[in-house]
Coordinates of C-alpha atoms in Angstrom, one line a residue:
X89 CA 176.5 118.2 78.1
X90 CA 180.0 118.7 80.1
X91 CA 178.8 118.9 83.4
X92 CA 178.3 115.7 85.5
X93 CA 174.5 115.4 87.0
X94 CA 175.3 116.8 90.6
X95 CA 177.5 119.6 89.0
X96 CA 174.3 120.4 87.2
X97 CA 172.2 120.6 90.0
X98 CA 174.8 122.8 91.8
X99 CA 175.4 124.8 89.1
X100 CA 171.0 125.6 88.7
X101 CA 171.1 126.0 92.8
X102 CA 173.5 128.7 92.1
X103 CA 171.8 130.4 89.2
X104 CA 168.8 130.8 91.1
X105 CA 170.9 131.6 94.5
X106 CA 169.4 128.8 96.4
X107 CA 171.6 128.0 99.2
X108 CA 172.0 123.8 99.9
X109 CA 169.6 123.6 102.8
X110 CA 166.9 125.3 100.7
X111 CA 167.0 122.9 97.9
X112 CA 167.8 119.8 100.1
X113 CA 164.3 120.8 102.5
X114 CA 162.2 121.2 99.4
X115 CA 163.3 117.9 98.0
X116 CA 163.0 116.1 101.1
X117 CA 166.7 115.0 102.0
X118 CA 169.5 115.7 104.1
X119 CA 171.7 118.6 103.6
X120 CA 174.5 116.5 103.7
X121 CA 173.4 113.4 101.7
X122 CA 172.2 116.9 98.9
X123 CA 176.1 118.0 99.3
X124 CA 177.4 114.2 98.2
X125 CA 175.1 114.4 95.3
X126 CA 176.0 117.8 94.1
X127 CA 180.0 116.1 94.2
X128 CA 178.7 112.9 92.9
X129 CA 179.8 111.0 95.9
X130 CA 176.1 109.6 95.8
X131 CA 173.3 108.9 93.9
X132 CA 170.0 110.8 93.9
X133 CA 166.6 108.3 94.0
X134 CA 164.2 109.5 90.6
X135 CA 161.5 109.3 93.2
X136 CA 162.8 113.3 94.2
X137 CA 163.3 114.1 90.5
X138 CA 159.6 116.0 90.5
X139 CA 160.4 117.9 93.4
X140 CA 163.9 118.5 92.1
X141 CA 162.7 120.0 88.6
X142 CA 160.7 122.5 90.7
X143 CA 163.0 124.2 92.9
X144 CA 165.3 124.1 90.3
X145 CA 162.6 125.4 87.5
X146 CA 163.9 123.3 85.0
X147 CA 162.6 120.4 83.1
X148 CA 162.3 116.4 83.8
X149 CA 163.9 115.4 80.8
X150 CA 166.8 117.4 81.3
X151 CA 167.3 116.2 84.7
X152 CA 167.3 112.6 83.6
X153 CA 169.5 112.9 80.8
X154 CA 172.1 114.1 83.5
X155 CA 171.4 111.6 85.7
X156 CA 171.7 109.0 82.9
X157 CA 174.6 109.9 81.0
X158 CA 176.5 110.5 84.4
X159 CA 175.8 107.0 85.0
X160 CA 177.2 105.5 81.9
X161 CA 180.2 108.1 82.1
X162 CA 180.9 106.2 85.8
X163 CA 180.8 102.6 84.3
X164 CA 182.7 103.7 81.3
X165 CA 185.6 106.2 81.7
X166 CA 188.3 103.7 81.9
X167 CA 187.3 101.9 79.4
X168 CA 188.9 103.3 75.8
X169 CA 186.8 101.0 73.5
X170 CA 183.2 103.2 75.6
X171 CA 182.5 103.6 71.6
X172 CA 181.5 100.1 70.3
X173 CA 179.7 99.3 73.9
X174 CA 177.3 102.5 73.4
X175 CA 176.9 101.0 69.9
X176 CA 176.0 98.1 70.6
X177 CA 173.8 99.7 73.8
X178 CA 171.6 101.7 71.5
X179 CA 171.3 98.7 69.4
X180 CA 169.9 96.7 72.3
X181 CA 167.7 99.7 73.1
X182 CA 166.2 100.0 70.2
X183 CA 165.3 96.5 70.0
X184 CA 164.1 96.4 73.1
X185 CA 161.5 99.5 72.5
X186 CA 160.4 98.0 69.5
X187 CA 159.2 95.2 71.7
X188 CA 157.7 96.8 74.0
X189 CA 156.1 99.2 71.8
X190 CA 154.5 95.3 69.9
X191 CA 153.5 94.1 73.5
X192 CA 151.7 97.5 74.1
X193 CA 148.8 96.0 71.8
X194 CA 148.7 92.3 73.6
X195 CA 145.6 92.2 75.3
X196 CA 145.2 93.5 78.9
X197 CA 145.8 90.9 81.7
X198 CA 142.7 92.0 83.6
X199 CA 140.4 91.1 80.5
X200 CA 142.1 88.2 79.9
X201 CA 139.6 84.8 80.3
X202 CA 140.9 81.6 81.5
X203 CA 140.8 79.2 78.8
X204 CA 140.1 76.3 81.0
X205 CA 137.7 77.7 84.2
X206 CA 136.6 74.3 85.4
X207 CA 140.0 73.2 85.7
X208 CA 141.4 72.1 89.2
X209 CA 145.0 73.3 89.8
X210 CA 147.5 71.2 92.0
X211 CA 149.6 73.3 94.2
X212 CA 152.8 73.2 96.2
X213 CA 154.2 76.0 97.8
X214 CA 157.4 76.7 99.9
X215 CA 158.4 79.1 102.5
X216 CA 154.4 79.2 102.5
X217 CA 153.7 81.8 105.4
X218 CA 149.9 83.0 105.1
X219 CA 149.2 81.7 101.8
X220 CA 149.8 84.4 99.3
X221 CA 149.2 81.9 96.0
X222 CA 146.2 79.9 97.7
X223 CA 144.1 83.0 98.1
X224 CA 144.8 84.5 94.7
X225 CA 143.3 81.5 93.5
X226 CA 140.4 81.9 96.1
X227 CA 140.2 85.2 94.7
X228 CA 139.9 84.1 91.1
X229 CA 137.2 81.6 92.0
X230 CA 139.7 78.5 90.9
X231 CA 139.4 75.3 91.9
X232 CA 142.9 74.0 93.4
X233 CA 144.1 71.2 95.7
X234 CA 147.0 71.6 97.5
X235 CA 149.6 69.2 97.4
X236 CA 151.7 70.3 100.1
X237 CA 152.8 73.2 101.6
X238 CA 155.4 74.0 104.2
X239 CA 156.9 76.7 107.1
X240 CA 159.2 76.8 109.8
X241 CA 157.1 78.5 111.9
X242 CA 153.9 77.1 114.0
X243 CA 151.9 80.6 113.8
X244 CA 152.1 80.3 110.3
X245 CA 151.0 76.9 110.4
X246 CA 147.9 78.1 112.1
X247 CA 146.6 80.9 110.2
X248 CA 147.4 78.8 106.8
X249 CA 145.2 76.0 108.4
X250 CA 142.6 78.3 109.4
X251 CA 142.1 79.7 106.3
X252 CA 142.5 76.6 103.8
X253 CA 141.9 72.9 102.9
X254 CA 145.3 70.7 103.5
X255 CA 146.0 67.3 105.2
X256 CA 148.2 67.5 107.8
X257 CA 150.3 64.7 106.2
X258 CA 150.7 67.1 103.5
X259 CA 152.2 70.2 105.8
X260 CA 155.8 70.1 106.4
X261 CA 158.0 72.2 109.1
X262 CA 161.1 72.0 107.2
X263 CA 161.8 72.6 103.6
X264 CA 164.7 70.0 103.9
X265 CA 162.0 66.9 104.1
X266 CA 160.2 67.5 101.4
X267 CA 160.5 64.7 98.9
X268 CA 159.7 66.4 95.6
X269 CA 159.5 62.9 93.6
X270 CA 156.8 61.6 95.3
X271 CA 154.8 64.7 93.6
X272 CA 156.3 64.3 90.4
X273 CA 153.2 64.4 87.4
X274 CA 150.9 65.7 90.3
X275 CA 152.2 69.4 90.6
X276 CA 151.0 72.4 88.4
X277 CA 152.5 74.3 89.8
X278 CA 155.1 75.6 92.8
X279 CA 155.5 78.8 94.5
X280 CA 158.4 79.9 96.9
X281 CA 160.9 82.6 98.2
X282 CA 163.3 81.9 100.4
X283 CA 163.4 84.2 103.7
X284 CA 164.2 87.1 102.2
X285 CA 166.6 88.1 105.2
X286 CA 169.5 86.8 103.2
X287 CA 168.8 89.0 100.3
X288 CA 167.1 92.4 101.5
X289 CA 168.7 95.7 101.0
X290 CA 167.4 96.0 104.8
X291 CA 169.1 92.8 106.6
X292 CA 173.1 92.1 106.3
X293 CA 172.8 90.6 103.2
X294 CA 175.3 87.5 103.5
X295 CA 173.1 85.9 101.2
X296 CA 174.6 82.5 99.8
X297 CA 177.1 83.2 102.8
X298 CA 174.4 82.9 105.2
X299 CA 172.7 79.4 106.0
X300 CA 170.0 80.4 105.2
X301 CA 171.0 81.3 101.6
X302 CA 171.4 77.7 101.2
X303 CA 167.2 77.1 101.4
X304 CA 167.1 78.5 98.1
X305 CA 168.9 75.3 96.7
X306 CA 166.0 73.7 98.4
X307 CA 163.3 75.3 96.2
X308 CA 165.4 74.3 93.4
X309 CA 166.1 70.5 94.5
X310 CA 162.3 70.2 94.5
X311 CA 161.6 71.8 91.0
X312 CA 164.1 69.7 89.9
X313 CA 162.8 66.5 92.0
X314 CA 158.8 67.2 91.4
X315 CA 159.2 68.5 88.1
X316 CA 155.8 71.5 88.1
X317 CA 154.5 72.6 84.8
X318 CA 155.6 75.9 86.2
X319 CA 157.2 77.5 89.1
X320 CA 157.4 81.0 90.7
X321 CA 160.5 82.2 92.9
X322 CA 159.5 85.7 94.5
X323 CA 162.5 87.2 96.2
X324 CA 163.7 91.1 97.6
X325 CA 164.7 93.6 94.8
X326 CA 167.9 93.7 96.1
X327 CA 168.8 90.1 95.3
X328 CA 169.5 91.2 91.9
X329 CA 172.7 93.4 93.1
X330 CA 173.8 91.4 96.0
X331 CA 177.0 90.3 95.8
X332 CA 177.8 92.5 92.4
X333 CA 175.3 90.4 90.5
X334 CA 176.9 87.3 91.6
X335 CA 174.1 86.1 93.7
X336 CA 171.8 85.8 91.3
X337 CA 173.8 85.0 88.3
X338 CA 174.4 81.3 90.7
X339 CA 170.4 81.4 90.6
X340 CA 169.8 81.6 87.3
X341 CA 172.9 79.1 86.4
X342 CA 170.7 76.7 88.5
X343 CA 167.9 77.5 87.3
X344 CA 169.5 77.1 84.0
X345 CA 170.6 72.9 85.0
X346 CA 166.7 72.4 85.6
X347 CA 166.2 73.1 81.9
X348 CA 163.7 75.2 82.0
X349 CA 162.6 78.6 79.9
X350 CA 162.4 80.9 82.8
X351 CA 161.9 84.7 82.8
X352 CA 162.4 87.7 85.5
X353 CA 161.2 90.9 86.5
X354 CA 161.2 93.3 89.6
X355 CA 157.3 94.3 90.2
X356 CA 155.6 96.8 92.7
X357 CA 152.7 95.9 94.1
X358 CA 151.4 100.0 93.3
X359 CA 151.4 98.9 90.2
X360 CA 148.8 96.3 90.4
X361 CA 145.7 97.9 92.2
X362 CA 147.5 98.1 95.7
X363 CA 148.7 101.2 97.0
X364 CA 152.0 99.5 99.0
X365 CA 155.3 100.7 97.1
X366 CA 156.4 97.4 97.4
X367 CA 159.3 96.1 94.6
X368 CA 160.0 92.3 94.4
X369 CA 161.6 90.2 92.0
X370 CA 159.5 87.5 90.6
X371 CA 161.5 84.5 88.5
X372 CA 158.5 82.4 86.5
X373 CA 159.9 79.2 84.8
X374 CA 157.8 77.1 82.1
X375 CA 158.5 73.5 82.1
X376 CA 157.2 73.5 77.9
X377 CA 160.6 75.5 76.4
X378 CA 157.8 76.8 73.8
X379 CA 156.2 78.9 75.9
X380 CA 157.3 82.8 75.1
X381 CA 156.0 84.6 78.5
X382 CA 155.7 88.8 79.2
X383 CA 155.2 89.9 82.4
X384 CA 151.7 91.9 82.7
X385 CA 151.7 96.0 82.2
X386 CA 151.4 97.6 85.4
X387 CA 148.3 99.4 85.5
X388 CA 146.8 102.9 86.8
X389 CA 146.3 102.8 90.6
X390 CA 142.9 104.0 91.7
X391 CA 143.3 103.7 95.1
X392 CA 144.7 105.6 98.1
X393 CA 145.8 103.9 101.1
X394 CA 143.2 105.5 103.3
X395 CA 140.5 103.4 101.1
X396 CA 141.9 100.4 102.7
X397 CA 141.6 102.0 106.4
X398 CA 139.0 100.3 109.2
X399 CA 136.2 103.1 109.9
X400 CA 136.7 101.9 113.7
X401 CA 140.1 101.3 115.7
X402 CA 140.9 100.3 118.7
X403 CA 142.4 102.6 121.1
X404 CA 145.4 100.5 121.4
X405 CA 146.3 101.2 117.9
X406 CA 147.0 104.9 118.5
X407 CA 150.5 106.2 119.5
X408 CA 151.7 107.3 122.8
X409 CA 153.5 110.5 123.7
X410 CA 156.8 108.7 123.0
X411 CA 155.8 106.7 119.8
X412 CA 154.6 110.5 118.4
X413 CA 157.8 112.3 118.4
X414 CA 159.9 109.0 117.2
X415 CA 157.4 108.4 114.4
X416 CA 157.8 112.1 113.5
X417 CA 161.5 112.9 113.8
X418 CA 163.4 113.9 110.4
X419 CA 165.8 111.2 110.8
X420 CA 163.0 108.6 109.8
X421 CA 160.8 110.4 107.7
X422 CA 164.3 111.2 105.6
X423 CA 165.4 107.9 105.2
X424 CA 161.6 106.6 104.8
X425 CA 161.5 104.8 108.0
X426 CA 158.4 105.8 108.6
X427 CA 155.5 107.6 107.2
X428 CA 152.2 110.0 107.9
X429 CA 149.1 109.4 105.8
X430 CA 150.7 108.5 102.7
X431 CA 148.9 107.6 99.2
X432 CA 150.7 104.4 98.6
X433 CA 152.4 102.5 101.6
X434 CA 155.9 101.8 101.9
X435 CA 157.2 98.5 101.8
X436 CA 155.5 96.4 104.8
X437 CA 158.6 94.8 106.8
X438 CA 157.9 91.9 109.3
X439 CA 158.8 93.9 112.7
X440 CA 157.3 97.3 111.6
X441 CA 154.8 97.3 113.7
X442 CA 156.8 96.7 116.9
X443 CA 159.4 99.1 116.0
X444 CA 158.0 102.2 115.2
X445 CA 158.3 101.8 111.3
X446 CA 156.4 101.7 108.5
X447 CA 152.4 103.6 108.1
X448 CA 150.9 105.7 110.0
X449 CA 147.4 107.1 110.0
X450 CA 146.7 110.8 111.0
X451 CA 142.8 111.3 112.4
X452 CA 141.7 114.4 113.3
X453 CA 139.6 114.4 116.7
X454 CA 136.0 114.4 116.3
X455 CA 134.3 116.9 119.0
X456 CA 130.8 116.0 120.1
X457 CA 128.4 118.9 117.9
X458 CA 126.6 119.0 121.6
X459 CA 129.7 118.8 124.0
X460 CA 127.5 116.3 125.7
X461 CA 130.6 114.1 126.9
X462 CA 134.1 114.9 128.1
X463 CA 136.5 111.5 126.8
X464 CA 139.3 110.7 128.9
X465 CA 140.9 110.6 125.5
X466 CA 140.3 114.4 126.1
X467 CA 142.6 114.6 128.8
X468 CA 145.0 112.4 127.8
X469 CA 145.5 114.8 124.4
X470 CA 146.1 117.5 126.7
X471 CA 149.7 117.3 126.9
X472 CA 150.1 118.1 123.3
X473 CA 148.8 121.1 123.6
X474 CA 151.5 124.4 124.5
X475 CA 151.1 126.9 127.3
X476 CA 151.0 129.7 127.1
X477 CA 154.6 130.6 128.0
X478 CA 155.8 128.1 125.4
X479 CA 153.0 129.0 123.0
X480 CA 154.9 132.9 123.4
X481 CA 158.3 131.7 122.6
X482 CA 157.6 129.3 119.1
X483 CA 155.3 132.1 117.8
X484 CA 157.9 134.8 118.0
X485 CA 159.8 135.5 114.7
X486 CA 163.0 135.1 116.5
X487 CA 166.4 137.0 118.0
X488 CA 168.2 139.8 117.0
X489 CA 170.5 137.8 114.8
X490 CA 167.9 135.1 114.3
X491 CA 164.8 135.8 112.2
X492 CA 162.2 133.1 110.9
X493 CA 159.1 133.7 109.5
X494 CA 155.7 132.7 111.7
X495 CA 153.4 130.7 110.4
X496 CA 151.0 127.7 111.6
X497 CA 148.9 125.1 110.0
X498 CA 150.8 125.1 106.6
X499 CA 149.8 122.6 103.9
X500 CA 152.9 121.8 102.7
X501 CA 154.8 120.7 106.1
X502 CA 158.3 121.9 106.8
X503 CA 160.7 119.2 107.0
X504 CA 160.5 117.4 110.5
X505 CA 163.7 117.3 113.3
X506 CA 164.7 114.7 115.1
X507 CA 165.0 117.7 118.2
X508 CA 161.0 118.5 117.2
X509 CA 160.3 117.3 120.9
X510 CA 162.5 120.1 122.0
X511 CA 159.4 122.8 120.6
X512 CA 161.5 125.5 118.4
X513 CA 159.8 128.6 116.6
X514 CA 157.3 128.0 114.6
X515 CA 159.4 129.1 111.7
X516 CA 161.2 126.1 112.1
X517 CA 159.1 123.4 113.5
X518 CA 155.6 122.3 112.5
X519 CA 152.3 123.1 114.3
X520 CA 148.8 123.1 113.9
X521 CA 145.7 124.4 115.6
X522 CA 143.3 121.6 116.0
X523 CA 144.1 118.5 118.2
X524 CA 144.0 114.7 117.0
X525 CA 145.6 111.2 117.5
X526 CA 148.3 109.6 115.3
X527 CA 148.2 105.6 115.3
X528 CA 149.7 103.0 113.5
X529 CA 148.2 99.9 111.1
X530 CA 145.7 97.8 112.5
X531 CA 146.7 93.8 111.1
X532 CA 143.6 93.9 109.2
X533 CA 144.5 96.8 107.3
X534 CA 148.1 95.8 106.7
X535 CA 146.5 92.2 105.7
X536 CA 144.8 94.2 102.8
X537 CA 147.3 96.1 102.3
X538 CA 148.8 92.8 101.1
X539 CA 145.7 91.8 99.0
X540 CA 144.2 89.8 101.3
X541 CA 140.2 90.1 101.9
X542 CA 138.1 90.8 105.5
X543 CA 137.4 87.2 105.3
X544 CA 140.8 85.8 106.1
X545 CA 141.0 84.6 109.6
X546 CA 143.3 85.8 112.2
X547 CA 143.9 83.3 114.9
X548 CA 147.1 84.4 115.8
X549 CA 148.2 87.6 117.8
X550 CA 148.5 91.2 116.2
X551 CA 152.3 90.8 116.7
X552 CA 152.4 87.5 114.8
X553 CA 150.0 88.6 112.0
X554 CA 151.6 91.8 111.6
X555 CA 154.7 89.7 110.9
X556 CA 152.8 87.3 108.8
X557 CA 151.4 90.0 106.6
X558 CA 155.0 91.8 106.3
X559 CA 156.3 88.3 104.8
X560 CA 153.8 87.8 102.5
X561 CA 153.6 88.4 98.5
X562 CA 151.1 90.7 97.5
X563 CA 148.0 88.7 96.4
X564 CA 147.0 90.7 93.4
X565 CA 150.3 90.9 92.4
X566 CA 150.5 87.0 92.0
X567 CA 146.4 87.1 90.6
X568 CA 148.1 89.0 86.9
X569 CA 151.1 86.7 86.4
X570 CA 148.2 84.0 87.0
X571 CA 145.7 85.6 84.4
X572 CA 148.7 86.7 82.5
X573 CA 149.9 83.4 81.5
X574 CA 146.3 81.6 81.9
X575 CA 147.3 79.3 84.6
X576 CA 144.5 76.7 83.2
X577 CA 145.6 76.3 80.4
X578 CA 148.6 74.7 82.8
X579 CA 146.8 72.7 84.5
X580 CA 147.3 68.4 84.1
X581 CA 145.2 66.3 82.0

C-alpha cells in the first residue's frame, strides 16, 4: 500500500477515465472540495464511502484501509519510534475487540426489566429546556418527583410547566443560584448540558473562552454540592476535539476531583429508534466506584422519517417561491444544510426553522379524481410551471460546442445549482413533470422527531418550540442509558 488514500482515489478515477466532476457529482461533493481530497489537503466523510466504492468499482474494505492507514501515516511520519506506538495500538485494539465481542452477549437494553418498578426516582436537571429526562421517564411509566429543575429562558419555563409536576419554589432562572447542598441525600439523579453554543462544530466554538463555557463548572459545583447517585452530562460531538482535546480533557479532570467512576460515549439518536442523524456525547458518572457501566448497542432503525410526518399541514408550513430555490441550491444540499425527503433527519439546530435549514418534506399535489374544484393553491403553483419558450430552450440537447443529454423525471436527481433559479437544459438542471408543494417541519413533527409524544403540550409559539425541540436531547436516546443501567435499582432507600 504506497499510495496515500486520495492518491488512490485519483489514481482509480484515472483507470476508469473518470474526469473530477464525474466522480465528485456521483458522490455528492464539490469538485473542488473532491480535488483537496484527491491531494490530501482534506478529509473525505465515510458517509460517501458507498457511493465512492461505486463509481470507482472497487471494494469498501479497500477504501477504508486507505483512508485509515493515511490517517495514521499523518499522525506519525515525524515520529521515528511510529514502530512501538502501532505495537502497542494493535495491542489496545485487540483488547478492545475482545471486549466488545464479550459485551455482544450482555442482554439487550430494550428487554431489560427494571429491578425495582415501584420505585420513585428524585430528579434534578439543569439547562432543563423542554424536559428531555422527565418524559423518558413518563415514557417508561416511572414514578419520579422532581427536585428542581432550571432555564434561563421563560418560554421554556412554560412548556416545562405545562407538561409536568414541579413547585415553583423548586424552578430556578439561573444555574448560578442553585444551592446543590440543600438536595444533598434527596437526588437520584441529575441531568444537564450546558448550551451547547460554546461547544458545537456549528457556533464559534470559544468554549471555556466563552462565558458561557464557564456554566459547565456549574453543573459540576452542584454534583459536587448535591452529591446524585448518578449524573448525565450530554453535550455536542464536537466538544471532544475543541480546543485539540483540551476542552474536554479540563472536563474530565473535574470530573475526576468529584470522585466519581464516570464513562463517555458519542451516540446518534438513528441509532436508537429515531430516524434524526443526530451525534451527542453523553458523560454518565456513578457515585458507587463499583459500578462497571457499557453504553447500550445501538440498534436497527425501522423507521423512516416520513413515519413521523402529520397526515394534515397547514398551508403556512409550505415554502414560498423564494424558500424553494434557497432550500434547493447545491451550495446547501452539498454542505447538508438542508435536505429533501430524507430517511433519517439531520441534526435538528435551534434556528432551523427560521433560516431555511434543516428537513424538508416533498408532497406531490393531489388532483381532485372529479376536477370538481379549482384551489387557489392551483394558481399559486402556476409559476413553477415553464412556458413554452423556456420549456424549448431546457429541453434542447444543447449548442454546437455544447452537448448534454435530455432527460426529465430522473430517479436519481442530478446534483442541484445554486444558479438552478436561472432554468438551464435539462441535461444540467432537474425537472419533473407533475406539480407539488415543498414545505418545511411542522413543531409537532420536529417534537417527535426528538422523541417526544402527540401528548406534549405546546403553549408556546412555532418559532419558540421549534427552538425548544432543536435544544433538546432525544428522549429515547436517554430511555436506553435509563434501562441500560436500571435506573431503579439507583433509586434512594
Amino acid at each position: 500500500m504506497e499510495v496515500t488514500f486520495g492518491e488512490y482515489i485519483k489514481q482509480r478515477r484515472s483507470e476508469l477515465g473518470y474526469p473530477l466532476r464525474k466522480v465528485a457529482s456521483h458522490i455528492d461533493i464539490d469538485q473542488s472540495t473532491l480535488g483537496k481530497v484527491e491531494k490530501n489537503e482534506r478529509s473525505l466523510s465515510v458517509e460517501h464511502f458507498e457511493n465512492l466504492c461505486e463509481i470507482l468499482q472497487t471494494d469498501k474494505k479497500t477504501l477504508l484501509n486507505y483512508h485509515y492507514s493515511s490517517k495514521i501515516i499523518e499522525e506519525l511520519k515525524e515520529y521515528p519510534e511510529y514502530k512501538e506506538v502501532l505495537n502497542i495500538v494493535n495491542e489496545q485494539l485487540a483488547y478492545q475487540i475482545q471486549k466488545q465481542e464479550s459485551f455482544k452477549f450482555l442482554q439487550d437494553w430494550r428487554e431489560k426489566e427494571f429491578s425495582n418498578p415501584n420505585a420513585t426516582i428524585k430528579i434534578g436537571t439543569m439547562f432543563s429546556g423542554i424536559g428531555a429526562i422527565e418524559y423518558a421517564f413518563e415514557r417508561l411509566n416511572l414514578k419520579t418527583e422532581i427536585q428542581f429543575a432550571s432555564d434561563i429562558d421563560n418560554f421554556a419555563k412554560q412548556s416545562y410547566f405545562a407538561n409536568y409536576k414541579i413547585k415553583e419554589e423548586n424552578w430556578y432562572n439561573d444555574v448560578c443560584n442553585i444551592d446543590g447542598n440543600k438536595y444533598k441525600g434527596k437526588l437520584d439523579i441529575l441531568v444537564g448540558g450546558s448550551p451547547c453554543q460554546s461547544f458545537s462544530m456549528v457556533g464559534k466554538r470559544k468554549g471555556f473562552d466563552d462565558t458561557r463555557g464557564t456554566l459547565f463548572y456549574e453543573f459540576a459545583r452542584v454534583v459536587k454540592e448535591s452529591q446524585p447517585n448518578v449524573f448525565i452530562f450530554e453535550n455536542v460531538k464536537g466538544l471532544l476535539n475543541h480546543d485539540n482535546g483540551n476542552t474536554f480533557e479540563t472536563i474530565k479532570a473535574t470530573f475526576d476531583e468529584l470522585g466519581y467512576k464516570y464513562f463517555y460515549q458519542v451516540l446518534n439518536a438513528k441509532n436508537f429508534g429515531i430516524p434524526q442523524h443526530r451525534e451527542r456525547i453523553f458523560v454518565v458518572g456513578f457515585k458507587d466506584n463499583s459500578i462497571d457501566f457499557q453504553f447500550p448497542e445501538g440498534i436497527t432503525l425501522e423507521h423512516k422519517m416520513q413515519d413521523f410526518l402529520e397526515d394534515y399541514t397547514d398551508s403556512k408550513y409550505y415554502l414560498k417561491e423564494k424558500g424553494v430555490k434557497f432550500v434547493t441550491s447545491s451550495k446547501n444540499r452539498a454542505k447538508r444544510y438542508t435536505q429533501i425527503n430524507g430517511e433519517i433527519a439531520l441534526c435538528q439546530k435551534a434556528n432551523q426553522q427560521f433560516n431555511w435549514h434543516g428537513d424538508f418534506v416533498f408532497e406531490e399535489e393531489i388532483e381532485s379524481k372529479f376536477n370538481e374544484f379549482v384551489f387557489d393553491v392551483n394558481e399559486v403553483e402556476e409559476k413553477y410551471y415553464l412556458s413554452e419558450k423556456t420549456k424549448d430552450y431546457v429541453l434542447s440537447s444543447g449548442t454546437k460546442t455544447f452537448k448534454t443529454s435530455v432527460k426529465t423525471d430522473l430517479e436519481v436527481a442530478r446534483p442541484l445549482l445554486q444558479s438552478m433559479h436561472k432554468m438551464h437544459r435539462s441535461g444540467v438542471d432537474n425537472y419533473v413533470t407533475h406539480s407539488g408543494r415543498i414545505r418545511k417541519l411542522t413543531p409537532k413533527e420536529c417534537l417527535r422527531l426528538m422523541g417526544f409524544r402527540d401528548d406534549f403540550k405546546q403553549v408556546v409559539s412555532d418559532t419558540q418550540m421549534y427552538r425548544q425541540a432543536g435544544n433538546s436531547i432525544v428522549v429515547d436516546v436517554l430511555i436506553a442509558l435509563l434501562k441500560q443501567m436500571d435506573i431503579t435499582k439507583l433509586a434512594s432507600k
